[in-house]
Each structure stands twice: as structure tokens, then as C-alpha cells.
Amino acid sequence: MDHLIATGVDGLIPNGSTGDFHLLTLEERQKVAESVIARAAGRVPVIVGATCLSTAEVIRVSLHAQERGAAGVMVAPAFYLPMSRAEILAHFQSVARAIKIPLVVYNNPLCTGQHVSAEMIAVLEKSVGVRYVKESSGVFDNFQQILVSTGQRVKVFMGEEALSLEALLMGAAGLIMGLANAIPDRFVEMLKAVQRGDIAQARLLHYQTLPLYYLANEGATHNYNSVIKSVIKLRRGKGVTSSRAPSLPLTDPQEGKLAELLDRIGLGQGG
């Protein structure tokens, strides 16, 4: 965590998808949130992931985060069974009304099976004052439609690495990336390049990073989060290499392929 802050990230989000929230008990998630908030010590805002299977659980986790000093909570739709538009809206509205800190709506239909459309975001903005979205659908037009349908009043953070540069150029408030846990320096450099108008450098960094994104998303052969953990270990010489079961660590050949790729794109140990 200290390494991430020192690298220049603008915030931390414990208990998100990359944080394996789905493999933790509610009590463990609360301990993680408390630890991160305490360690951050106000250096950067902490947005706590609060996605759960029921609205009541989301509110419970969100209120705990609020009491411990979180700057906000990030919530995806409840998942497992398909929900109607009315149910998704009611879920977010109930959470927003129960807390006093900002709610970040997390759209990740690949993982939840539920899509939060731009039209739904506009309804949430008007009904309960939602002002923040993490957009991870992988559909760039959904990102643009959110900005258009809300008059750019809602700040949208891109969560899909392959669309990160395009999103920054088209008005994203920032990036919330799984790979940023492992290569924060690369995303910070790209963001700074965009901010100073050096689009050529930003493009170079983006295309250098894409091979790692493609490898991490070869989902038929390995777990995305296990790739991130292995990258951290290979770059920093420490860390765990897998999540809890049923997740598995990379095999030795897979990790060897990953190490070669990191060296090739300038992200090996010390890079």
C-alpha cells in the first residue's frame, strides 16, 4: 500500500474485484477496510468496495466503512440471479439513501451478469445524487453515453485497461484498474503524459502495456487475479501468488512466460 501511494496513485480501493472480496467473509472484509484506512492515514482517499449479494449486506458494509472514515464506497449490482431494471435501481437507491458518503456505481457486467446502462446512471444521478461511476463493461460507447446523458455531471472512471487512453482523452475523471495494483507506475506515467498534453508518450505507454493486459485476460488458462499477484512478486520480489481456493496460482511455465513479457515491455524487476 505504501508503495502504491509513493508511486503517485490518487486513491485506494480495498475489497474490489482484484482484492478478492468474493473470497472473504464480511468480517474479513471489514478488517481489510479498517487496515487500509488506518494505513493510508489520510494520505489518499480510501473508497471501500461494498458489493454483496443483498442490499442489506451492502448497507451494513457501507455503514461500517463510513464509520471507519472511508471517503466513499464502490458497489456493483447484486449478482447471481438476473435482476430487472427496477431492482437494480432500487438496490443503488437504497444504499445511497442509507449512507452519507459518496456512492461509486460499479458497472462490471462480465462479473455480475448485470449491466448498469447510461440511462440508469442518469436516473440515479437525479434520484439520489450519484456522482461517480466505475465503467468496466468494455463497451466504450457506454462510457460516452454516461457523460452525455448526465451532462458530464457524473464523473466516470474507466475500469477497462484496453480503453484507458481513449477514456482519458474523451473526458474520464481517472482510471481504476486491476493491473494498476501491479504496475501503478505505468498508469501514473500515462495519466501524467495526458495531463501535460504529451499524447505521443501516453500512446507509447499504452501500447507497451497492452500485451500484459492480453496475457492477464487469457481466462481459459489462468485466473486474472493470479496474474496480478505474480506480477507483483516478480517486480518487487515479494508477495503471494494466488488467491484462496478455487483460484490457483500460475504454473511455473506460465510464470516464466509472464516474466519474459515483463522484461520485454520494460516492467521486469526494478523496471
Backbone as numpy.savetxt, mean C-alpha at the origin, in Angstrom:
# Nx Ny Nz CAx CAy CAz Cx Cy Cz
12.01 0.01 10.04 11.19 1.21 10.04 12.05 2.46 10.04
13.08 2.47 10.87 13.99 3.62 10.90 14.66 3.81 9.54
14.98 2.69 8.89 15.59 2.76 7.55 14.63 3.41 6.56
13.37 3.05 6.61 12.38 3.64 5.70 12.28 5.15 5.91
12.22 5.56 7.17 12.11 6.99 7.47 13.37 7.73 7.02
14.53 7.12 7.28 15.80 7.75 6.90 15.92 7.88 5.38
15.30 6.96 4.66 15.35 7.00 3.20 14.52 8.15 2.64
13.54 8.61 3.42 12.77 9.76 2.98 11.30 9.51 2.69
10.77 8.36 3.16 9.34 8.13 2.94 8.54 9.15 3.76
7.34 9.45 3.30 6.51 10.48 3.93 5.51 9.92 4.92
5.45 8.60 5.06 4.50 8.00 5.99 4.69 6.50 6.06
4.05 5.88 7.04 4.12 4.43 7.23 2.71 3.87 7.33
2.51 2.66 6.78 1.20 2.01 6.85 1.37 0.57 7.33
1.36 0.34 8.64 1.41 -1.03 9.14 0.07 -1.74 8.92
0.14 -3.06 8.85 -1.06 -3.90 8.71 -1.78 -3.70 7.38
-0.99 -3.43 6.33 -1.54 -3.41 4.99 -1.36 -4.78 4.34
-1.56 -4.86 3.04 -1.44 -6.14 2.34 -0.03 -6.71 2.47
0.97 -5.88 2.26 2.36 -6.33 2.35 2.75 -6.61 3.79
2.01 -6.05 4.73 2.24 -6.31 6.15 1.59 -7.58 6.65
1.03 -8.38 5.73 0.44 -9.69 6.10 -0.66 -9.57 7.14
-1.48 -8.53 7.07 -2.53 -8.37 8.07 -3.46 -9.58 8.10
-3.62 -10.24 6.96 -4.54 -11.37 6.85 -4.05 -12.60 7.60
-2.79 -12.59 8.00 -2.22 -13.73 8.73 -2.07 -13.44 10.22
-2.54 -12.29 10.67 -2.41 -11.89 12.07 -3.76 -11.88 12.76
-3.76 -12.15 14.07 -4.98 -11.99 14.84 -5.23 -10.50 15.07
-6.42 -10.15 15.47 -6.72 -8.74 15.75 -5.82 -8.20 16.85
-5.55 -9.03 17.85 -4.68 -8.59 18.95 -3.27 -8.34 18.45
-2.77 -9.21 17.57 -1.43 -9.01 17.01 -1.39 -7.74 16.16
-2.43 -7.51 15.41 -2.47 -6.30 14.59 -2.45 -5.05 15.46
-3.13 -5.09 16.57 -3.12 -3.94 17.47 -1.73 -3.71 18.05
-1.03 -4.80 18.37 0.33 -4.66 18.89 1.27 -4.09 17.83
1.10 -4.53 16.59 1.91 -4.00 15.50 1.66 -2.50 15.35
0.40 -2.11 15.35 0.06 -0.69 15.21 0.67 0.13 16.34
0.55 -0.36 17.55 1.11 0.36 18.70 2.62 0.51 18.57
3.28 -0.56 18.14 4.74 -0.55 18.01 5.20 0.45 16.95
4.53 0.44 15.81 4.93 1.34 14.72 4.68 2.79 15.09
3.54 3.08 15.69 3.23 4.45 16.10 4.25 4.95 17.12
4.59 4.08 18.07 5.57 4.47 19.09 6.95 4.69 18.48
7.35 3.79 17.58 8.68 3.89 16.97 8.79 5.11 16.04
7.72 5.38 15.33 7.73 6.55 14.44 7.87 7.84 15.23
7.28 7.86 16.40 7.43 8.98 17.35 7.18 10.34 16.69
6.21 10.39 15.82 5.85 11.66 15.20 6.73 12.10 14.05
7.74 11.30 13.69 8.62 11.70 12.59 7.88 11.70 11.25
6.99 10.74 11.07 6.13 10.68 9.89 4.76 10.22 10.34
3.71 10.56 9.62 2.38 10.07 10.00 2.27 8.56 9.80
1.48 7.93 10.65 1.24 6.49 10.56 -0.24 6.27 10.25
-0.51 5.63 9.13 -1.86 5.25 8.73 -1.99 3.75 8.97
-2.89 3.34 9.82 -2.99 1.93 10.20 -3.98 1.19 9.29
-3.54 0.07 8.74 -4.44 -0.77 7.96 -5.48 -1.39 8.87
-6.76 -1.26 8.49 -7.84 -1.73 9.36 -8.85 -2.60 8.62
-8.45 -3.19 7.51 -9.36 -4.05 6.76 -9.70 -5.30 7.55
-10.98 -5.63 7.63 -11.45 -6.83 8.32 -12.64 -7.40 7.55
-13.14 -8.54 8.02 -14.26 -9.19 7.35 -15.61 -8.57 7.70
-15.68 -7.85 8.80 -16.96 -7.25 9.18 -16.77 -5.77 9.50
-17.84 -5.01 9.37 -17.80 -3.58 9.69 -17.47 -3.37 11.15
-18.04 -4.19 12.03 -17.80 -4.05 13.47 -16.32 -4.22 13.80
-15.66 -5.19 13.16 -14.24 -5.40 13.41 -13.41 -4.23 12.89
-13.77 -3.72 11.72 -13.05 -2.56 11.18 -13.15 -1.38 12.14
-14.32 -1.14 12.66 -14.50 -0.02 13.60 -13.69 -0.25 14.86
-13.68 -1.47 15.35 -12.90 -1.78 16.55 -11.42 -1.50 16.32
-10.88 -1.99 15.22 -9.46 -1.79 14.91 -9.17 -0.30 14.66
-10.09 0.38 14.01 -9.90 1.80 13.70 -9.91 2.66 14.95
-10.82 2.37 15.87 -10.88 3.13 17.12 -9.63 2.91 17.95
-9.12 1.68 17.93 -7.86 1.41 18.65 -6.73 2.24 18.05
-6.64 2.27 16.72 -5.60 3.06 16.05 -5.74 4.53 16.39
-6.96 5.02 16.39 -7.22 6.42 16.72 -6.76 6.74 18.14
-7.08 5.86 19.07 -6.71 6.07 20.47 -5.20 6.08 20.67
-4.49 5.31 19.82 -3.04 5.20 19.97 -2.29 6.29 19.21
-3.00 7.15 18.50 -2.34 8.27 17.84 -2.11 8.14 16.35
-2.80 7.21 15.70 -2.66 7.08 14.25 -3.18 8.33 13.55
-2.56 8.66 12.42 -2.99 9.82 11.64 -4.21 9.49 10.79
-4.50 8.21 10.62 -5.65 7.77 9.84 -5.68 6.26 9.77
-6.69 5.73 9.10 -6.77 4.29 8.87 -7.02 4.04 7.39
-6.53 2.91 6.90 -6.74 2.51 5.52 -7.59 1.25 5.50
-8.68 1.28 4.76 -9.66 0.19 4.79 -10.07 -0.21 3.38
-10.00 -1.51 3.10 -10.55 -2.06 1.86 -11.95 -2.57 2.14
-12.73 -2.86 1.11 -14.06 -3.43 1.36 -13.94 -4.77 2.09
-14.98 -5.09 2.87 -15.03 -6.43 3.46 -15.03 -7.45 2.31
-14.40 -8.60 2.53 -14.23 -9.53 1.42 -14.72 -10.93 1.78
-14.52 -11.85 0.93 -14.92 -13.26 0.92 -16.21 -13.43 0.14
-17.35 -12.90 0.63 -18.58 -12.95 -0.14 -18.75 -11.66 -0.95
-19.23 -11.75 -2.18 -19.47 -10.54 -2.97 -20.46 -9.61 -2.26
-20.20 -8.31 -2.34 -21.09 -7.33 -1.74 -21.69 -6.44 -2.81
-22.88 -5.96 -2.54 -23.53 -5.04 -3.46 -22.95 -3.64 -3.31
-23.27 -2.78 -4.27 -22.84 -1.39 -4.19 -23.32 -0.77 -2.89
-24.57 -1.00 -2.53 -25.12 -0.41 -1.31 -24.37 -0.90 -0.07
-23.99 -2.17 -0.06 -23.27 -2.73 1.09 -21.87 -2.15 1.21
-21.19 -2.00 0.08 -19.84 -1.42 0.12 -19.90 0.02 0.62
-20.85 0.78 0.12 -20.99 2.17 0.56 -21.33 2.24 2.05
-22.26 1.41 2.50 -22.66 1.42 3.91 -21.50 1.04 4.81
-20.67 0.12 4.35 -19.50 -0.31 5.11 -18.57 0.87 5.37
-18.20 1.57 4.32 -17.29 2.71 4.47 -17.94 3.86 5.23
-19.20 4.09 4.98 -19.89 5.19 5.67 -19.96 4.94 7.17
-20.21 3.70 7.56 -20.28 3.37 8.99 -18.94 3.57 9.66
-17.87 3.17 8.98 -16.52 3.34 9.55 -16.19 4.82 9.67
-16.43 5.57 8.61 -16.10 7.01 8.62 -16.84 7.75 9.72
-18.09 7.37 9.97 -18.89 8.05 10.99 -18.49 7.66 12.40
-17.80 6.52 12.54 -17.43 6.03 13.87 -16.10 6.59 14.36
-15.32 7.19 13.47 -13.98 7.65 13.85 -13.83 9.14 13.59
-12.79 9.71 14.18 -12.53 11.14 14.02 -11.29 11.41 13.17
-10.55 10.36 12.83 -9.36 10.50 11.99 -9.73 10.16 10.55
-8.92 10.59 9.58 -9.25 10.34 8.17 -9.30 8.86 7.82
-10.18 8.55 6.88 -10.32 7.21 6.33 -9.74 7.20 4.92
-8.80 6.31 4.67 -8.26 6.10 3.33 -8.97 4.88 2.74
-9.73 5.07 1.69 -10.42 3.96 1.03 -9.41 3.23 0.16
-9.31 1.92 0.34 -8.32 1.10 -0.36 -9.05 0.24 -1.39
-8.81 0.53 -2.66 -9.43 -0.24 -3.74 -8.43 -1.25 -4.27
-8.63 -2.51 -3.93 -7.73 -3.58 -4.36 -8.56 -4.80 -4.75
-9.27 -4.72 -5.88 -10.19 -5.79 -6.26 -9.54 -7.13 -6.50
-8.25 -7.16 -6.85 -7.57 -8.43 -7.06 -7.57 -9.25 -5.77
-7.41 -8.58 -4.63 -7.35 -9.28 -3.35 -8.72 -9.41 -2.68
-9.58 -8.42 -2.84 -10.86 -8.44 -2.12 -12.03 -8.96 -2.95
-11.88 -8.94 -4.27 -13.00 -9.32 -5.12 -14.07 -8.25 -5.22
-13.82 -7.08 -4.62 -14.79 -5.98 -4.63 -14.12 -4.76 -5.28
-14.83 -4.12 -6.18 -14.29 -2.93 -6.85 -14.99 -1.68 -6.35
-14.20 -0.71 -5.89 -14.75 0.57 -5.46 -14.61 1.54 -6.63
-15.70 1.82 -7.29 -15.66 2.63 -8.51 -15.47 4.11 -8.19
-15.14 4.86 -9.22 -15.00 6.31 -9.06 -16.32 6.94 -8.61
-17.42 6.42 -9.13 -18.74 6.92 -8.74 -18.98 6.70 -7.25
-18.55 5.56 -6.73 -18.73 5.27 -5.31 -17.85 6.18 -4.45
-16.65 6.47 -4.93 -15.78 7.39 -4.20 -16.43 8.77 -4.13
-17.05 9.20 -5.22 -17.72 10.50 -5.23 -18.86 10.53 -4.22
-19.59 9.42 -4.10 -20.66 9.33 -3.11 -20.09 9.41 -1.70
-19.00 8.71 -1.46 -18.38 8.71 -0.13 -17.81 10.09 0.22
-17.30 10.78 -0.79 -16.78 12.13 -0.53 -17.91 13.06 -0.10
-19.05 12.95 -0.76 -20.17 13.84 -0.45 -20.88 13.45 0.84
-20.98 12.14 1.11 -21.78 11.69 2.25 -21.03 11.69 3.57
-19.75 11.32 3.55 -19.00 11.23 4.82 -17.63 11.91 4.75
-17.39 12.67 3.69 -16.16 13.45 3.63 -14.89 12.69 3.37
-14.98 11.55 2.69 -13.76 10.81 2.34 -12.89 11.69 1.45
-11.61 11.77 1.79 -10.69 12.64 1.05 -9.46 11.91 0.51
-9.35 10.60 0.81 -8.14 9.88 0.41 -8.49 8.49 -0.12
-7.77 8.09 -1.17 -7.97 6.78 -1.78 -6.61 6.18 -2.14
-6.45 4.90 -1.86 -5.34 4.15 -2.44 -5.93 3.32 -3.57
-5.49 3.58 -4.78 -6.05 2.97 -5.98 -5.11 1.88 -6.50
-5.51 0.62 -6.31 -4.68 -0.52 -6.70 -5.40 -1.47 -7.64
-6.37 -0.95 -8.39 -7.11 -1.82 -9.30 -6.27 -2.23 -10.51
-5.24 -1.44 -10.82 -4.46 -1.69 -12.02 -5.10 -1.12 -13.27
-6.25 -0.45 -13.10 -6.96 0.18 -14.22 -6.72 1.68 -14.13
-5.88 2.19 -15.01 -5.48 3.60 -14.90 -6.66 4.54 -15.06
-7.63 4.15 -15.88 -8.76 5.05 -16.07 -9.58 5.20 -14.79
-9.59 4.19 -13.93 -10.31 4.34 -12.66 -9.65 5.43 -11.82
-8.32 5.46 -11.83 -7.58 6.51 -11.13 -7.99 7.89 -11.65
-8.02 8.03 -12.98 -8.38 9.32 -13.57 -9.83 9.68 -13.29
-10.72 8.70 -13.35 -12.13 8.97 -13.12 -12.39 9.45 -11.69
-11.62 8.95 -10.73 -11.78 9.42 -9.35 -11.47 10.91 -9.28
-10.37 11.31 -9.91 -10.00 12.73 -9.90 -11.05 13.58 -10.59
-11.57 13.09 -11.71 -12.57 13.85 -12.46 -13.89 13.92 -11.69
-14.35 12.79 -11.17 -15.68 12.74 -10.53 -15.72 13.50 -9.22
-14.57 13.73 -8.61 -14.54 14.47 -7.33 -13.96 15.87 -7.49
-13.75 16.29 -8.72 -13.17 17.61 -8.94 -11.78 17.74 -8.34
-11.06 16.62 -8.26 -9.72 16.54 -7.69 -9.68 16.94 -6.21
-10.84 16.90 -5.56 -10.86 17.17 -4.12 -10.35 15.98 -3.32
-10.53 14.79 -3.88 -10.03 13.57 -3.24 -8.60 13.33 -3.69
-7.71 13.10 -2.73 -6.32 12.81 -3.05 -6.17 11.31 -3.30
-5.62 10.98 -4.46 -5.49 9.59 -4.85 -4.02 9.18 -4.83
-3.74 8.10 -4.11 -2.40 7.53 -4.04 -2.38 6.27 -4.89
-1.42 6.18 -5.79 -1.33 5.01 -6.65 -0.70 3.84 -5.89
-1.33 2.67 -6.00 -0.81 1.49 -5.32 -0.29 0.43 -6.26
-0.34 0.70 -7.56 0.11 -0.25 -8.57 1.45 0.22 -9.14
2.52 -0.54 -8.86 3.86 -0.09 -9.23 4.01 0.21 -10.72
3.40 -0.60 -11.56 3.56 -0.43 -13.01 2.95 0.88 -13.51
2.07 1.48 -12.71 1.41 2.73 -13.10 1.90 3.93 -12.29
2.96 3.74 -11.54 3.39 4.78 -10.60 3.80 6.07 -11.29
4.62 5.99 -12.33 5.07 7.22 -12.99 3.92 7.93 -13.69
3.10 7.17 -14.41 1.97 7.78 -15.09 1.06 8.50 -14.09
0.84 7.87 -12.94 -0.04 8.46 -11.93 0.53 9.77 -11.39
1.82 9.78 -11.11 2.44 11.00 -10.61 2.32 12.14 -11.62
2.49 11.80 -12.89 2.41 12.83 -13.93 0.98 13.33 -14.14
0.01 12.50 -13.74 -1.39 12.86 -13.97 -2.11 13.28 -12.69
-1.35 13.61 -11.64 -1.98 14.21 -10.47 -2.11 13.37 -9.23
-1.44 12.23 -9.16 -1.49 11.43 -7.93 -0.89 12.22 -6.77
-1.48 12.04 -5.59 -0.96 12.71 -4.40 0.33 12.07 -3.92
0.56 10.83 -4.33 1.76 10.11 -3.92 1.63 8.65 -4.27
2.53 7.85 -3.75 2.58 6.42 -4.03 2.51 5.64 -2.72
1.73 4.56 -2.73 1.73 3.60 -1.62 1.99 2.25 -2.25
3.24 1.79 -2.19 3.68 0.63 -2.95 4.17 -0.50 -2.06
3.80 -1.72 -2.39 4.34 -2.86 -1.67 5.85 -2.95 -1.81
6.34 -2.75 -3.04 7.78 -2.84 -3.28 8.56 -1.74 -2.57
7.88 -0.65 -2.20 8.57 0.43 -1.49 9.07 -0.01 -0.12
8.52 -1.10 0.41 9.05 -1.65 1.65 10.47 -2.18 1.46
10.76 -2.63 0.24 12.06 -3.24 -0.04 13.01 -2.31 -0.77
12.49 -1.43 -1.62 13.34 -0.51 -2.37 12.80 0.92 -2.22
12.69 1.40 -1.00 12.12 2.74 -0.80 12.92 3.83 -1.50
14.24 3.64 -1.55 15.10 4.65 -2.16 14.75 4.89 -3.63
14.40 3.82 -4.35 14.09 3.95 -5.77 12.82 4.78 -5.98
11.81 4.53 -5.17 10.56 5.28 -5.33 10.70 6.72 -4.84
11.48 6.93 -3.79 11.72 8.30 -3.32 12.47 9.09 -4.38
13.46 8.46 -5.01 14.22 9.13 -6.08 13.32 9.48 -7.25
12.43 8.56 -7.62 11.54 8.82 -8.75 10.57 9.96 -8.43
10.03 9.96 -7.22 9.11 11.02 -6.82 9.81 12.38 -6.84
11.02 12.43 -6.31 11.76 13.69 -6.29 12.10 14.16 -7.70
12.40 13.22 -8.59 12.70 13.58 -9.98 11.48 14.22 -10.64
10.30 13.66 -10.38 9.07 14.25 -10.93 8.84 15.63 -10.35
9.04 15.77 -9.05 8.79 17.05 -8.39 9.69 18.17 -8.91
10.93 17.81 -9.31 11.82 18.86 -9.83 11.74 18.97 -11.35
10.84 18.20 -11.96 10.62 18.31 -13.39 11.59 17.52 -14.25
12.35 16.61 -13.65 13.31 15.79 -14.40 12.62 14.50 -14.82
11.76 14.61 -15.81 10.95 13.47 -16.23 11.81 12.38 -16.86
12.88 12.76 -17.54 13.76 11.75 -18.15 14.37 10.85 -17.08
14.81 11.43 -15.97 15.38 10.64 -14.89 14.31 9.78 -14.23
13.13 10.34 -14.05 12.03 9.58 -13.45 11.67 8.39 -14.33
11.66 8.59 -15.64 11.36 7.51 -16.57 12.43 6.43 -16.51
13.68 6.84 -16.42 14.78 5.88 -16.32 14.62 5.01 -15.07
14.35 5.63 -13.94 14.18 4.89 -12.68 12.98 3.95 -12.76
11.92 4.42 -13.38 10.70 3.61 -13.50 10.98 2.35 -14.30
11.61 2.50 -15.45 11.86 1.34 -16.30 12.92 0.41 -15.71
13.83 0.95 -14.91 14.79 0.09 -14.22 14.11 -0.78 -13.17
13.03 -0.27 -12.60 12.34 -0.97 -11.52 11.34 -2.00 -12.02
10.80 -1.81 -13.21 9.75 -2.69 -13.71 10.12 -4.17 -13.74
11.36 -4.57 -14.09 11.66 -6.00 -14.07 11.43 -6.65 -12.71
11.71 -5.92 -11.63 11.46 -6.46 -10.29 9.96 -6.60 -10.05
9.20 -5.64 -10.52 7.74 -5.71 -10.40 7.21 -6.95 -11.13
7.70 -7.18 -12.34 7.23 -8.33 -13.11 7.59 -9.64 -12.43
8.80 -9.72 -11.89 9.20 -10.94 -11.20 8.35 -11.16 -9.95
8.12 -10.10 -9.20 7.34 -10.22 -7.96 5.92 -10.68 -8.23
5.40 -10.37 -9.41 4.01 -10.69 -9.71 3.84 -11.97 -10.52
4.88 -12.80 -10.58 4.75 -14.12 -11.20 4.05 -15.03 -10.19
2.80 -14.75 -9.93 2.08 -15.38 -8.83 1.93 -16.88 -8.91
2.10 -17.48 -10.07 1.93 -18.92 -10.19 3.07 -19.69 -9.54
4.19 -19.03 -9.30 5.37 -19.73 -8.79 5.79 -19.30 -7.39
5.32 -18.16 -6.92 5.74 -17.71 -5.60 4.79 -16.64 -5.07
4.99 -16.32 -3.79 4.16 -15.33 -3.10 4.78 -13.95 -3.24
3.98 -12.96 -3.62 4.46 -11.58 -3.79 5.17 -11.08 -2.54
4.57 -11.31 -1.38 5.17 -10.81 -0.14 6.48 -11.50 0.18
6.62 -12.77 -0.21 7.88 -13.47 0.01 9.00 -12.87 -0.83
8.66 -12.39 -2.02 9.66 -11.70 -2.85 10.14 -10.44 -2.14
9.21 -9.66 -1.62 9.58 -8.43 -0.92 10.48 -8.73 0.27
10.14 -9.75 1.03 10.96 -10.11 2.19 12.36 -10.55 1.77
12.44 -11.30 0.67 13.75 -11.73 0.19 14.57 -10.55 -0.33
13.93 -9.59 -0.97 14.65 -8.40 -1.43 15.24 -7.66 -0.24
14.47 -7.51 0.82 14.97 -6.84 2.02 16.18 -7.58 2.58
16.09 -8.89 2.65 17.21 -9.68 3.18 18.44 -9.56 2.29
18.25 -9.63 0.98 19.38 -9.56 0.06 20.03 -8.19 0.06
19.23 -7.14 0.21 19.78 -5.78 0.17 20.39 -5.36 1.50
19.78 -5.78 2.60 20.19 -5.29 3.91 20.88 -6.34 4.76
20.92 -7.57 4.27 21.63 -8.62 5.00 20.93 -9.13 6.23
19.66 -8.79 6.38 18.89 -9.28 7.53 17.41 -9.22 7.21
16.64 -9.95 8.02 15.20 -9.97 7.81 14.69 -11.38 7.62
13.38 -11.55 7.68 12.77 -12.85 7.46 12.52 -13.03 5.97
12.32 -14.28 5.55 12.17 -14.55 4.12 10.78 -15.07 3.75
9.90 -15.23 4.72 8.55 -15.69 4.38 7.57 -15.24 5.43
6.31 -15.30 5.08 5.23 -15.01 6.01 4.84 -16.30 6.72
3.80 -16.24 7.51 3.27 -17.44 8.12 2.62 -18.33 7.07
2.46 -19.59 7.43 1.74 -20.52 6.55 0.33 -19.98 6.30
-0.16 -20.14 5.08 0.34 -21.03 4.03 1.39 -20.42 3.10
1.84 -19.21 3.35 2.87 -18.61 2.51 4.17 -19.38 2.64
4.91 -19.47 1.56 6.19 -20.17 1.54 7.31 -19.21 1.14
8.53 -19.44 1.64 9.66 -18.62 1.20 10.05 -18.98 -0.23
10.84 -18.13 -0.85 11.37 -18.46 -2.17 12.30 -19.66 -2.06
12.36 -20.45 -3.10 13.34 -21.53 -3.15 14.72 -20.93 -3.40
15.76 -21.71 -3.19 17.12 -21.21 -3.44 17.29 -20.76 -4.90
16.82 -21.54 -5.88 16.93 -21.07 -7.27 16.17 -19.77 -7.51
14.99 -19.63 -6.91 14.22 -18.39 -7.08 14.94 -17.20 -6.46
15.53 -17.42 -5.28 16.24 -16.32 -4.64 17.51 -15.98 -5.41
18.15 -16.99 -6.00 19.32 -16.72 -6.82 18.96 -15.88 -8.04
17.85 -16.20 -8.68 17.37 -15.41 -9.81 17.05 -13.99 -9.39
16.48 -13.84 -8.21 16.15 -12.52 -7.68 17.42 -11.71 -7.42
18.42 -12.35 -6.82 19.68 -11.65 -6.53 20.35 -11.16 -7.81
20.33 -11.99 -8.85 20.91 -11.59 -10.13 20.18 -10.38 -10.71
18.86 -10.40 -10.60 18.07 -9.28 -11.11 18.37 -8.00 -10.36
18.45 -8.08 -9.04 18.74 -6.89 -8.23 20.09 -6.28 -8.61
21.08 -7.13 -8.82 22.40 -6.63 -9.23 22.32 -5.95 -10.60
21.54 -6.55 -11.49 21.45 -6.03 -12.86 20.78 -4.66 -12.91
19.83 -4.41 -12.02 19.11 -3.12 -12.05 19.63 -2.15 -10.99
20.80 -2.47 -10.42 21.43 -1.55 -9.48 20.82 -1.50 -8.11
20.17 -2.61 -7.70 19.51 -2.64 -6.40 20.01 -3.78 -5.53
21.22 -4.27 -5.82 21.79 -5.32 -4.99 22.22 -4.77 -3.64
22.86 -5.63 -2.84 23.26 -5.21 -1.50 24.17 -3.99 -1.58
23.78 -2.95 -0.87 24.53 -1.70 -0.90 24.18 -0.80 -2.06
23.32 -1.32 -2.98 22.95 -0.52 -4.13 21.74 0.36 -3.88
